[in-house]
Every structure is written in C-alpha cells, then in structure tokens.
CSV table of C-alpha atoms in Angstrom, one decimal:
chain,number,residue,atom,x,y,z
A,172,UNK,CA,-24.3,72.8,-23.6
A,173,UNK,CA,-21.7,72.5,-26.1
A,174,UNK,CA,-21.0,69.1,-27.8
A,175,UNK,CA,-17.4,68.9,-27.4
A,176,UNK,CA,-17.8,69.0,-23.0
A,177,UNK,CA,-20.3,66.0,-23.7
A,178,UNK,CA,-19.0,61.7,-24.2
A,179,UNK,CA,-19.8,61.6,-27.1
A,180,UNK,CA,-22.0,58.3,-29.0
A,181,UNK,CA,-19.3,56.5,-30.0
A,182,UNK,CA,-16.9,56.1,-27.1
A,183,UNK,CA,-14.2,53.3,-26.4
A,184,UNK,CA,-12.2,51.5,-23.1
A,185,UNK,CA,-9.4,52.9,-22.1
A,186,UNK,CA,-6.0,53.4,-23.9
A,187,UNK,CA,-3.6,53.4,-21.1
A,188,UNK,CA,-0.9,55.1,-24.0
A,189,UNK,CA,-3.3,58.6,-23.4
A,190,UNK,CA,-2.3,59.0,-20.3
A,191,UNK,CA,-1.5,61.1,-18.1
A,192,UNK,CA,-4.1,63.8,-19.2
A,193,UNK,CA,-4.6,66.9,-17.3
A,194,UNK,CA,-7.3,69.0,-17.2
A,195,UNK,CA,-8.1,72.5,-16.1
A,196,UNK,CA,-10.5,75.3,-16.0
A,197,UNK,CA,-11.0,76.8,-18.8
A,198,UNK,CA,-9.5,80.9,-18.9
A,199,UNK,CA,-13.2,82.0,-19.9
A,200,UNK,CA,-15.8,80.9,-17.3
A,201,UNK,CA,-12.8,82.0,-14.9
A,202,UNK,CA,-12.5,85.6,-16.7
A,203,UNK,CA,-16.5,85.6,-16.3
A,204,UNK,CA,-16.6,85.2,-13.0
A,205,UNK,CA,-14.3,87.7,-12.1
A,206,UNK,CA,-16.2,90.1,-14.2
A,207,UNK,CA,-18.9,89.1,-11.9
A,208,UNK,CA,-16.9,89.8,-8.7
A,209,UNK,CA,-16.4,93.4,-10.7
A,210,UNK,CA,-20.1,93.8,-10.9
A,211,UNK,CA,-21.2,93.0,-7.6
A,212,UNK,CA,-17.7,94.9,-6.2
A,213,UNK,CA,-19.6,97.9,-7.7
A,214,UNK,CA,-22.8,97.7,-6.1
A,215,UNK,CA,-21.7,97.3,-2.9
A,216,UNK,CA,-19.4,100.4,-4.1
A,217,UNK,CA,-23.1,102.0,-4.5
A,218,UNK,CA,-24.7,100.8,-1.8
A,219,UNK,CA,-22.1,101.4,1.1
A,220,UNK,CA,-22.7,105.6,-0.7
A,221,UNK,CA,-25.9,105.4,-0.2
A,222,UNK,CA,-26.3,106.4,3.3
A,223,UNK,CA,-29.3,103.9,5.6
A,224,UNK,CA,-32.4,105.4,7.0
A,225,UNK,CA,-31.6,106.4,10.4
A,226,UNK,CA,-35.3,106.4,12.3
A,227,UNK,CA,-36.3,102.9,11.4
A,228,UNK,CA,-34.1,99.8,12.5
A,229,UNK,CA,-36.6,97.8,10.3
A,230,UNK,CA,-35.1,100.0,6.8
A,231,UNK,CA,-31.5,98.8,8.3
A,232,UNK,CA,-32.4,95.0,9.0
A,233,UNK,CA,-32.6,95.4,5.7
A,234,UNK,CA,-30.1,97.5,4.5
A,235,UNK,CA,-27.6,95.3,6.1
A,236,UNK,CA,-28.5,92.0,4.7
A,237,UNK,CA,-28.2,93.9,1.0
A,238,UNK,CA,-24.7,94.4,1.8
A,239,UNK,CA,-24.1,90.8,3.4
A,240,UNK,CA,-25.8,89.7,1.0
A,241,UNK,CA,-24.0,90.7,-1.6
A,242,UNK,CA,-20.4,89.8,-0.6
A,243,UNK,CA,-20.9,86.4,-0.1
A,244,UNK,CA,-21.7,86.7,-4.6
A,245,UNK,CA,-18.4,88.6,-4.3
A,246,UNK,CA,-17.1,85.7,-2.2
A,247,UNK,CA,-18.0,82.8,-4.5
A,248,UNK,CA,-17.1,84.7,-7.9
A,249,UNK,CA,-13.4,86.1,-6.3
A,250,UNK,CA,-13.4,81.7,-5.0
A,251,UNK,CA,-14.3,80.4,-8.0
A,252,UNK,CA,-11.9,82.3,-9.6
A,253,UNK,CA,-9.0,82.5,-7.5
A,254,UNK,CA,-9.1,79.0,-6.8
A,255,UNK,CA,-8.0,77.0,-9.6
A,256,UNK,CA,-9.1,73.2,-9.9
A,257,UNK,CA,-6.6,70.6,-11.8
A,258,UNK,CA,-7.8,67.4,-12.6
A,259,UNK,CA,-4.9,65.3,-13.3
A,260,UNK,CA,-6.0,61.0,-14.9
A,261,UNK,CA,-2.9,58.7,-15.2
A,262,UNK,CA,-3.7,55.0,-16.5
A,263,UNK,CA,-4.3,53.9,-13.0
A,264,UNK,CA,-5.9,56.9,-10.7
A,265,UNK,CA,-7.5,60.3,-10.8
A,266,UNK,CA,-5.8,63.2,-8.7
A,267,UNK,CA,-7.5,66.9,-7.8
A,268,UNK,CA,-5.5,69.5,-7.1
A,269,UNK,CA,-6.6,72.8,-6.0
A,270,UNK,CA,-5.7,76.1,-4.1
A,271,UNK,CA,-6.9,76.3,-0.5
A,272,UNK,CA,-7.9,73.0,-0.3
A,273,UNK,CA,-6.5,69.1,-0.3
A,274,UNK,CA,-5.7,67.2,-3.1
A,275,UNK,CA,-7.7,64.7,-2.9
A,276,UNK,CA,-6.1,61.3,-5.4
A,277,UNK,CA,-8.6,58.4,-6.1
A,278,UNK,CA,-7.9,54.8,-7.7
A,279,UNK,CA,-9.7,53.8,-10.4
A,280,UNK,CA,-10.8,50.8,-9.1
A,281,UNK,CA,-12.0,52.3,-6.7
A,282,UNK,CA,-14.2,54.5,-8.0
A,283,UNK,CA,-17.8,53.1,-8.1
A,284,UNK,CA,-19.7,55.2,-10.2
A,285,UNK,CA,-19.1,58.6,-12.9
A,286,UNK,CA,-22.4,60.6,-13.5
A,287,UNK,CA,-23.0,64.1,-15.3
A,288,UNK,CA,-25.5,66.4,-12.2
A,289,UNK,CA,-26.9,68.7,-15.1
A,290,UNK,CA,-26.8,71.9,-13.8
A,291,UNK,CA,-26.1,75.2,-15.4
A,292,UNK,CA,-23.1,73.9,-16.4
A,293,UNK,CA,-22.2,69.9,-16.1
A,294,UNK,CA,-21.0,68.6,-13.2
A,295,UNK,CA,-19.1,65.5,-13.7
A,296,UNK,CA,-19.7,63.2,-9.8
A,297,UNK,CA,-17.2,60.7,-8.7
A,298,UNK,CA,-18.7,58.3,-6.0
A,299,UNK,CA,-16.0,56.0,-4.4
A,300,UNK,CA,-16.9,52.4,-3.3
A,301,UNK,CA,-16.3,53.5,0.5
A,302,UNK,CA,-19.4,55.7,1.6
A,303,UNK,CA,-17.6,57.4,3.5
A,304,UNK,CA,-15.7,59.1,2.1
A,305,UNK,CA,-17.0,62.7,-0.2
A,306,UNK,CA,-17.6,62.3,-3.8
A,307,UNK,CA,-15.5,63.9,-5.7
A,308,UNK,CA,-18.2,67.3,-7.8
A,309,UNK,CA,-15.5,68.4,-11.4
A,310,UNK,CA,-17.6,71.5,-12.9
A,311,UNK,CA,-16.8,73.2,-15.9
A,312,UNK,CA,-13.4,71.7,-17.3
A,313,UNK,CA,-12.7,71.2,-20.5
A,314,UNK,CA,-12.9,68.1,-20.7
A,315,UNK,CA,-12.4,65.9,-24.0
A,316,UNK,CA,-13.1,62.6,-25.2
A,317,UNK,CA,-10.3,60.4,-23.7
A,318,UNK,CA,-11.8,62.4,-20.4
A,319,UNK,CA,-14.4,60.4,-21.1
A,320,UNK,CA,-13.3,56.7,-22.6
A,321,UNK,CA,-11.1,57.0,-19.1
A,322,UNK,CA,-14.0,56.4,-16.8
A,323,UNK,CA,-15.5,52.8,-19.9
A,324,UNK,CA,-15.9,50.2,-17.8
A,325,UNK,CA,-17.3,52.4,-14.6
A,326,UNK,CA,-21.0,52.1,-13.7
A,327,UNK,CA,-22.6,54.5,-13.9
A,328,UNK,CA,-24.7,57.8,-16.5
A,329,UNK,CA,-22.6,59.9,-19.1
A,330,UNK,CA,-25.3,60.9,-20.6
A,331,UNK,CA,-27.6,64.7,-20.0
A,332,UNK,CA,-30.6,63.3,-18.9
A,333,UNK,CA,-33.0,66.5,-20.0
A,334,UNK,CA,-32.7,70.0,-21.9
A,335,UNK,CA,-32.8,72.7,-19.8
A,336,UNK,CA,-34.2,75.9,-21.0
A,337,UNK,CA,-30.9,78.1,-21.4
A,338,UNK,CA,-29.7,74.8,-23.7
A,339,UNK,CA,-32.0,75.3,-25.4
C-alpha cells in the first residue's frame, strides 16, 4: 500500500476553506484494467477458434463455461475502465458520480462511520446513519490529506488493520 494513499498520523481537523475538492480514479489504474480486458479478449479469440469436441457433451459444457467466465472477466475489466468514479467533497457534503449509475449525495452530518476496508486496493466504506441506505464504497481514488481531514470527527477505523502479503 502506498503511503501517500493512507491518512497521515497527524490528521488535522476539517478546514472548510479547502473545499470543494474532487477525487477521481487514477488513469494508471484505468489503463491497467483496459490492458487486462485486452488480454482476456485475446484469450477468448484464441479459445473461440478452437472447435469444441463434437463427440462429448460434457467437454462442450466446460468449453462454454470457460468462455462465459472469460466474457465476465472482460465485462468487469471494461466496466472498471469505462465507469469513471468522481468524488466531490464540499464543506458539508460528499457527492459520488459515475457513468451508468445514479449520483449519490450524502451530507457530512448523516455519516455514521467511515472506515478503510483492506483489499488488494484500499476501499473506503462510508455508512449512512439510516441503516436502510446502502453504504458508499470508494475504491482506489487519488486520496490526499485533505480527503482524510474531511472525515475527521466521524467515527471509524481509517488505519489499515493488517499488512497483506502483497504490501510487505
């Protein structure tokens, strides 16, 4: 995990004059996902040109399942490339905008908790005070100290709890 993405130890208080601020998914992450989609498309192209054996139905089933799984991987990779996530912070609210989805806006006073969920990439989970409202998940944005300062005073764990094998 890059140190620049994590909140600094000497987190300050919310400074309203620093906002509005915008955060997006970095281009390097999006290009990596596009490259992954191209690799999966090439694998599909190669497999599609291999004809499945005509004499065993079970072998055709495996062939079809592999193709469906690869198509799912292509869709997931392209979705994370195309669907740009933009987070805009103002002094009083957080707005999440992405293509093909509705815009989500939450007032700072309505946030119950904010914590970092440690996965391959850091995921920030923001929970609303109303339990019926779905939590907001922010994955791999260009975080900075002003992003973390916006959440000062809001309960939650913002320090990653453990080191994973890929970050050692």
